DNA sequence: TCTGAACATGAGAATCAGTATCAACTAGCG
DNA sequence: CGCTAGTTGATACTGATTCTCATGTTCAGA
C-alpha cells in the first residue's frame, strides 16, 4: 500500500460502450433497479456487459452522486438515476413506485436531535414506505 | 403448499436452553450485535448454540418486537434488545454508541408527506448518525 | 411419571449479492 | 500508428443468511 505500480486509476474516467450502456439503461428505467436487474435489462437489449462492470459502474455513479443507492430490507442494493439535491424517498411496497420528498422539517429535526445529544458531523437516512393510490384501488 | 402435514409451527413458542441463552446474552450486551457476534459471545461463555438457531431466535424476537433490527450499510444485520415503543436511533459512526430518539415531529411529517402523495399504510425508517461527544475529544 | 406429536436444533449444504483476480482489451493522447 | 494507463469480464471467492433433514426436546395430556 505504498505506491501504485500495478494500475490504480489515477483519476481519468474513460468513456466506454459499457459505461454508456449502463448509464442510459438506468436513465430509461426511471425507477429503482438492482445491479442484477440492470444486467438483465442490458442483456435483453443485446448489450453484453459483465456483471462485475455493472457493479463497478454503479459504484462509480453513486460516488459522484449521479445515482441514488437504496439498501432494501432484504439486503440487496437498488440504484436509480437521481437528482443530486438531498432528498428522501416515498416507496410503494406493492409496485415499487417512488416519489422523491424533501423535508426541511426532518432535516431540522435530525440535526437538532443529534446536537442535543452532543453528536456532530450528522447524517441521516429517512425512508417512507406505504401503498400508493394506484395499488389501493 | 396446501396444508402443513410436515411440521409448520402452529403458534406455540417453547422454552429451550438455546432461546434463553440468546435472549439473555443479547440483554447483557446492551448494544447492537450481529448474529455472528452473538454466536461468538455465547461460545465464549460456554453456551453451545448453532448459528442457525441464533438466526432463528433473533428473527423470532424481532417479529415480536423484543429486539430492534438494523441493516448496516455493509448489508449485515445487527440486533439489540429494545424498548418496544416506536422510536429511532442516533448512532455514533466512530464507537457505535447508540441513543434512542423519539420524534413526534418526524412521525407527523412522514405521515403527512405520504398522505399528500396518496399513500396509505405508511411505515418509515429513520436513522441518524454522527460522531458522539466522547469521540470528538 | 410416562407418551407422543409438535417443535426445535444443528451440522453442513445451498443461496446469493457483492468483491477480488488477472490476463486480454481499448480509449485517448501525441 | 503506437504506447500506456484505465477497463473489462470470466470466474473464483467471500461472507451473511437460509435451507435440509435426521435427531433431540418440550410439554400437554393420560
Ligand atoms: Zn403502488
Ligand atoms: Zn434529509
Ligand atoms: Zn462515539
Ligand atoms: Zn418513527
CSV table of N, CA and C in Angstrom, one decimal, chain A residues 28-132:
chain,number,residue,atom,x,y,z
A,28,UNK,N,-33.3,5.2,-18.7
A,28,UNK,CA,-34.5,4.8,-19.3
A,28,UNK,C,-35.5,4.1,-18.3
A,29,UNK,N,-34.9,3.4,-17.4
A,29,UNK,CA,-35.7,2.6,-16.4
A,29,UNK,C,-36.5,3.6,-15.6
A,30,UNK,N,-35.9,4.7,-15.1
A,30,UNK,CA,-36.7,5.6,-14.3
A,30,UNK,C,-36.7,5.2,-12.9
A,31,UNK,N,-37.1,4.0,-12.5
A,31,UNK,CA,-37.2,3.6,-11.1
A,31,UNK,C,-36.0,3.0,-10.6
A,32,UNK,N,-36.1,2.3,-9.4
A,32,UNK,CA,-35.0,1.6,-8.8
A,32,UNK,C,-34.8,0.3,-9.4
A,33,UNK,N,-33.5,0.0,-9.7
A,33,UNK,CA,-33.2,-1.3,-10.2
A,33,UNK,C,-32.0,-1.9,-9.5
A,34,UNK,N,-31.9,-3.2,-9.3
A,34,UNK,CA,-30.8,-3.8,-8.7
A,34,UNK,C,-29.7,-4.0,-9.8
A,35,UNK,N,-28.5,-4.3,-9.4
A,35,UNK,CA,-27.5,-4.5,-10.4
A,35,UNK,C,-27.9,-5.6,-11.3
A,36,UNK,N,-28.5,-6.6,-10.7
A,36,UNK,CA,-28.9,-7.8,-11.5
A,36,UNK,C,-29.9,-7.4,-12.5
A,37,UNK,N,-30.9,-6.6,-12.1
A,37,UNK,CA,-32.0,-6.2,-12.9
A,37,UNK,C,-31.4,-5.5,-14.1
A,38,UNK,N,-30.5,-4.6,-13.8
A,38,UNK,CA,-29.9,-3.8,-14.9
A,38,UNK,C,-29.1,-4.7,-15.9
A,39,UNK,N,-28.4,-5.6,-15.3
A,39,UNK,CA,-27.7,-6.6,-16.1
A,39,UNK,C,-28.6,-7.3,-17.1
A,40,UNK,N,-29.7,-7.8,-16.6
A,40,UNK,CA,-30.7,-8.5,-17.4
A,40,UNK,C,-31.3,-7.6,-18.5
A,41,UNK,N,-31.6,-6.4,-18.1
A,41,UNK,CA,-32.1,-5.4,-19.0
A,41,UNK,C,-31.2,-5.2,-20.1
A,42,UNK,N,-29.9,-5.0,-19.8
A,42,UNK,CA,-28.9,-4.8,-20.8
A,42,UNK,C,-28.8,-6.0,-21.8
A,43,UNK,N,-28.9,-7.2,-21.2
A,43,UNK,CA,-28.8,-8.4,-22.0
A,43,UNK,C,-29.9,-8.5,-22.9
A,44,UNK,N,-31.1,-8.1,-22.4
A,44,UNK,CA,-32.3,-8.2,-23.2
A,44,UNK,C,-32.2,-7.3,-24.5
A,45,UNK,N,-31.6,-6.2,-24.3
A,45,UNK,CA,-31.4,-5.3,-25.5
A,45,UNK,C,-30.1,-5.5,-26.2
A,46,UNK,N,-29.6,-6.7,-26.0
A,46,UNK,CA,-28.4,-7.1,-26.7
A,46,UNK,C,-27.0,-6.5,-26.3
A,47,UNK,N,-27.1,-5.7,-25.2
A,47,UNK,CA,-25.8,-5.1,-24.7
A,47,UNK,C,-25.1,-6.1,-23.8
A,48,UNK,N,-24.0,-6.6,-24.2
A,48,UNK,CA,-23.3,-7.5,-23.3
A,48,UNK,C,-22.3,-6.8,-22.4
A,49,UNK,N,-22.7,-6.8,-21.2
A,49,UNK,CA,-21.8,-6.1,-20.2
A,49,UNK,C,-21.7,-7.0,-19.0
A,50,UNK,N,-20.4,-7.2,-18.6
A,50,UNK,CA,-20.2,-8.2,-17.4
A,50,UNK,C,-20.8,-7.6,-16.2
A,51,UNK,N,-21.3,-8.5,-15.3
A,51,UNK,CA,-21.9,-8.1,-14.1
A,51,UNK,C,-21.0,-7.3,-13.2
A,52,UNK,N,-19.7,-7.7,-13.3
A,52,UNK,CA,-18.7,-7.0,-12.4
A,52,UNK,C,-18.6,-5.6,-12.9
A,53,UNK,N,-18.7,-5.3,-14.2
A,53,UNK,CA,-18.7,-4.0,-14.7
A,53,UNK,C,-19.9,-3.2,-14.3
A,54,UNK,N,-21.0,-3.9,-14.3
A,54,UNK,CA,-22.3,-3.2,-13.9
A,54,UNK,C,-22.1,-2.7,-12.5
A,55,UNK,N,-21.6,-3.6,-11.6
A,55,UNK,CA,-21.3,-3.2,-10.2
A,55,UNK,C,-20.4,-2.0,-10.1
A,56,UNK,N,-19.3,-2.1,-10.9
A,56,UNK,CA,-18.3,-1.1,-10.8
A,56,UNK,C,-18.8,0.3,-11.3
A,57,UNK,N,-19.6,0.2,-12.4
A,57,UNK,CA,-20.1,1.4,-12.9
A,57,UNK,C,-21.1,2.1,-12.0
A,58,UNK,N,-22.0,1.2,-11.4
A,58,UNK,CA,-22.9,1.8,-10.4
A,58,UNK,C,-22.3,2.4,-9.2
A,59,UNK,N,-21.2,1.7,-8.8
A,59,UNK,CA,-20.5,2.3,-7.6
A,59,UNK,C,-19.9,3.6,-8.0
A,60,UNK,N,-19.4,3.7,-9.2
A,60,UNK,CA,-18.8,4.9,-9.6
A,60,UNK,C,-19.8,6.1,-9.7
A,61,UNK,N,-21.0,5.7,-10.3
A,61,UNK,CA,-22.0,6.7,-10.5
A,61,UNK,C,-22.6,7.2,-9.1
A,62,UNK,N,-22.6,6.2,-8.2
A,62,UNK,CA,-23.1,6.5,-6.9
A,62,UNK,C,-22.1,7.5,-6.2
A,63,UNK,N,-20.9,7.2,-6.4
A,63,UNK,CA,-19.9,8.1,-5.7
A,63,UNK,C,-19.9,9.5,-6.2
A,64,UNK,N,-20.3,9.7,-7.4
A,64,UNK,CA,-20.4,11.1,-7.9
A,64,UNK,C,-21.7,11.7,-7.7
A,65,UNK,N,-22.6,10.9,-7.1
A,65,UNK,CA,-23.9,11.4,-6.8
A,65,UNK,C,-24.9,11.4,-8.0
A,66,UNK,N,-24.5,10.7,-9.1
A,66,UNK,CA,-25.4,10.6,-10.2
A,66,UNK,C,-26.5,9.7,-10.0
A,67,UNK,N,-26.3,8.7,-9.1
A,67,UNK,CA,-27.4,7.8,-8.8
A,67,UNK,C,-27.6,7.7,-7.3
A,68,UNK,N,-28.8,7.3,-7.0
A,68,UNK,CA,-29.2,7.1,-5.6
A,68,UNK,C,-29.0,5.6,-5.3
A,69,UNK,N,-28.5,5.3,-4.1
A,69,UNK,CA,-28.5,3.9,-3.7
A,69,UNK,C,-29.4,3.7,-2.6
A,70,UNK,N,-30.1,2.6,-2.6
A,70,UNK,CA,-31.0,2.3,-1.5
A,70,UNK,C,-30.7,0.9,-1.1
A,71,UNK,N,-30.6,0.6,0.2
A,71,UNK,CA,-30.4,-0.7,0.7
A,71,UNK,C,-31.7,-1.3,1.1
A,72,UNK,N,-32.2,-2.2,0.3
A,72,UNK,CA,-33.6,-2.7,0.6
A,72,UNK,C,-33.5,-3.6,1.8
A,73,UNK,N,-34.7,-3.9,2.4
A,73,UNK,CA,-34.8,-4.7,3.5
A,73,UNK,C,-34.2,-6.1,3.4
A,74,UNK,N,-34.2,-6.6,2.2
A,74,UNK,CA,-33.6,-7.9,2.0
A,74,UNK,C,-32.1,-7.9,1.8
A,75,UNK,N,-31.6,-6.7,1.9
A,75,UNK,CA,-30.1,-6.5,1.9
A,75,UNK,C,-29.6,-6.2,0.5
A,76,UNK,N,-30.4,-6.3,-0.5
A,76,UNK,CA,-29.9,-6.0,-1.9
A,76,UNK,C,-30.0,-4.5,-2.2
A,77,UNK,N,-29.0,-4.0,-2.8
A,77,UNK,CA,-29.0,-2.6,-3.2
A,77,UNK,C,-29.7,-2.3,-4.5
A,78,UNK,N,-30.4,-1.2,-4.5
A,78,UNK,CA,-31.0,-0.8,-5.8
A,78,UNK,C,-30.6,0.6,-6.1
A,79,UNK,N,-30.5,0.9,-7.4
A,79,UNK,CA,-30.0,2.1,-7.9
A,79,UNK,C,-31.0,2.9,-8.8
A,80,UNK,N,-30.8,4.2,-8.8
A,80,UNK,CA,-31.7,4.9,-9.6
A,80,UNK,C,-31.1,6.3,-10.0
A,81,UNK,N,-31.2,6.7,-11.2
A,81,UNK,CA,-30.6,8.0,-11.6
A,81,UNK,C,-31.5,9.0,-10.8
A,82,UNK,N,-30.8,10.0,-10.3
A,82,UNK,CA,-31.5,10.8,-9.3
A,82,UNK,C,-30.9,12.2,-9.3
A,83,UNK,N,-31.8,13.1,-9.0
A,83,UNK,CA,-31.3,14.5,-8.9
A,83,UNK,C,-30.3,14.5,-7.7
A,84,UNK,N,-29.4,15.3,-7.8
A,84,UNK,CA,-28.3,15.3,-6.8
A,84,UNK,C,-28.6,16.0,-5.5
A,85,UNK,N,-29.7,16.8,-5.5
A,85,UNK,CA,-30.1,17.5,-4.3
A,85,UNK,C,-30.5,16.5,-3.2
A,86,UNK,N,-30.2,16.9,-2.0
A,86,UNK,CA,-30.6,16.0,-0.9
A,86,UNK,C,-32.1,15.8,-0.7
A,87,UNK,N,-32.5,14.6,-0.6
A,87,UNK,CA,-34.0,14.4,-0.5
A,87,UNK,C,-34.2,13.0,0.0
A,88,UNK,N,-35.4,12.6,0.2
A,88,UNK,CA,-35.7,11.2,0.7
A,88,UNK,C,-36.7,10.6,-0.2
A,89,UNK,N,-37.0,9.3,0.1
A,89,UNK,CA,-38.0,8.6,-0.8
A,89,UNK,C,-39.2,8.0,-0.2
A,90,UNK,N,-40.3,8.0,-0.9
A,90,UNK,CA,-41.5,7.5,-0.5
A,90,UNK,C,-41.8,6.4,-1.5
A,91,UNK,N,-41.7,5.2,-1.0
A,91,UNK,CA,-41.8,4.0,-1.9
A,91,UNK,C,-43.0,3.1,-1.7
A,92,UNK,N,-43.6,2.7,-2.8
A,92,UNK,CA,-44.8,1.8,-2.7
A,92,UNK,C,-44.3,0.4,-2.5
A,93,UNK,N,-44.8,-0.2,-1.4
A,93,UNK,CA,-44.4,-1.6,-1.1
A,93,UNK,C,-45.0,-2.6,-2.1
A,94,UNK,N,-46.0,-2.1,-2.8
A,94,UNK,CA,-46.7,-3.0,-3.7
A,94,UNK,C,-46.0,-3.0,-5.1
A,95,UNK,N,-46.0,-1.8,-5.7
A,95,UNK,CA,-45.5,-1.8,-7.1
A,95,UNK,C,-44.1,-1.1,-7.2
A,96,UNK,N,-43.6,-0.6,-6.1
A,96,UNK,CA,-42.2,0.0,-6.2
A,96,UNK,C,-42.2,1.4,-6.7
A,97,UNK,N,-43.3,2.0,-7.0
A,97,UNK,CA,-43.4,3.4,-7.5
A,97,UNK,C,-42.7,4.2,-6.4
A,98,UNK,N,-41.9,5.2,-6.9
A,98,UNK,CA,-41.2,6.0,-6.0
A,98,UNK,C,-41.4,7.5,-6.2
A,99,UNK,N,-41.6,8.2,-5.1
A,99,UNK,CA,-41.7,9.7,-5.1
A,99,UNK,C,-40.6,10.2,-4.3
A,100,UNK,N,-40.0,11.4,-4.8
A,100,UNK,CA,-39.0,12.0,-4.0
A,100,UNK,C,-39.6,13.0,-3.1
A,101,UNK,N,-39.2,13.0,-1.9
A,101,UNK,CA,-39.8,14.0,-1.0
A,101,UNK,C,-38.6,14.8,-0.3
A,102,UNK,N,-38.8,16.0,-0.1
A,102,UNK,CA,-37.8,16.8,0.6
A,102,UNK,C,-38.4,17.3,1.9
A,103,UNK,N,-37.7,17.4,2.9
A,103,UNK,CA,-38.2,17.8,4.1
A,103,UNK,C,-37.4,18.7,5.0
A,104,UNK,N,-37.6,20.0,4.9
A,104,UNK,CA,-36.8,20.9,5.8
A,104,UNK,C,-37.2,20.5,7.3
A,105,UNK,N,-38.4,19.9,7.5
A,105,UNK,CA,-38.8,19.5,8.8
A,105,UNK,C,-37.9,18.5,9.4
A,106,UNK,N,-37.7,17.4,8.6
A,106,UNK,CA,-36.9,16.3,9.1
A,106,UNK,C,-35.5,16.7,9.2
A,107,UNK,N,-35.0,17.5,8.3
A,107,UNK,CA,-33.6,17.9,8.3
A,107,UNK,C,-33.3,18.6,9.6
A,108,UNK,N,-34.2,19.6,9.9
A,108,UNK,CA,-34.0,20.3,11.1
A,108,UNK,C,-34.1,19.4,12.4
A,109,UNK,N,-35.1,18.6,12.3
A,109,UNK,CA,-35.4,17.7,13.5
A,109,UNK,C,-34.1,16.8,13.7
A,110,UNK,N,-33.6,16.2,12.7
A,110,UNK,CA,-32.5,15.3,12.8
A,110,UNK,C,-31.3,16.0,13.3
A,111,UNK,N,-31.0,17.2,12.8
A,111,UNK,CA,-29.9,17.9,13.2
A,111,UNK,C,-30.0,18.4,14.7
A,112,UNK,N,-31.2,18.8,15.0
A,112,UNK,CA,-31.4,19.3,16.4
A,112,UNK,C,-31.3,18.2,17.4
A,113,UNK,N,-31.9,17.0,17.1
A,113,UNK,CA,-31.9,15.9,17.9
A,113,UNK,C,-30.4,15.4,18.2
A,114,UNK,N,-29.7,15.4,17.1
A,114,UNK,CA,-28.3,14.9,17.2
A,114,UNK,C,-27.4,15.9,18.1
A,115,UNK,N,-27.6,17.1,17.9
A,115,UNK,CA,-26.9,18.1,18.6
A,115,UNK,C,-27.2,18.1,20.1
A,116,UNK,N,-28.5,17.8,20.3
A,116,UNK,CA,-29.0,17.8,21.7
A,116,UNK,C,-28.2,16.7,22.5
A,117,UNK,N,-27.8,15.6,21.7
A,117,UNK,CA,-27.1,14.5,22.3
A,117,UNK,C,-25.5,14.7,22.2
A,118,UNK,N,-25.1,15.9,21.7
A,118,UNK,CA,-23.7,16.1,21.6
A,118,UNK,C,-23.0,15.5,20.4
A,119,UNK,N,-23.8,15.1,19.4
A,119,UNK,CA,-23.2,14.5,18.2
A,119,UNK,C,-22.9,15.6,17.2
A,120,UNK,N,-21.8,15.4,16.4
A,120,UNK,CA,-21.5,16.3,15.4
A,120,UNK,C,-21.3,15.5,14.0
A,121,UNK,N,-21.2,16.3,13.0
A,121,UNK,CA,-21.0,15.7,11.6
A,121,UNK,C,-22.2,14.7,11.4
A,122,UNK,N,-23.3,15.2,11.5
A,122,UNK,CA,-24.5,14.4,11.4
A,122,UNK,C,-25.0,14.1,10.0
A,123,UNK,N,-25.4,12.9,9.8
A,123,UNK,CA,-26.0,12.4,8.6
A,123,UNK,C,-27.3,11.7,8.9
A,124,UNK,N,-28.1,11.5,8.0
A,124,UNK,CA,-29.3,10.7,8.3
A,124,UNK,C,-29.9,10.0,7.1
A,125,UNK,N,-30.7,9.0,7.4
A,125,UNK,CA,-31.4,8.2,6.4
A,125,UNK,C,-32.9,8.2,6.7
A,126,UNK,N,-33.7,8.5,5.8
A,126,UNK,CA,-35.1,8.5,6.0
A,126,UNK,C,-35.8,7.9,4.8
A,127,UNK,N,-36.6,6.8,5.1
A,127,UNK,CA,-37.3,6.2,4.0
A,127,UNK,C,-38.7,6.0,4.5
A,128,UNK,N,-39.6,6.3,3.6
A,128,UNK,CA,-41.0,6.1,4.0
A,128,UNK,C,-41.6,5.1,3.0
A,129,UNK,N,-42.4,4.2,3.5
A,129,UNK,CA,-43.0,3.2,2.6
A,129,UNK,C,-44.5,3.2,2.8
A,130,UNK,N,-45.2,2.7,1.9
A,130,UNK,CA,-46.7,2.7,2.0
A,130,UNK,C,-47.3,2.0,0.8
A,131,UNK,N,-48.6,2.1,0.6
A,131,UNK,CA,-49.2,1.5,-0.6
A,131,UNK,C,-49.8,2.7,-1.3
A,132,UNK,N,-49.3,2.9,-2.5
A,132,UNK,CA,-49.7,4.0,-3.3
A,132,UNK,C,-51.2,4.0,-3.7
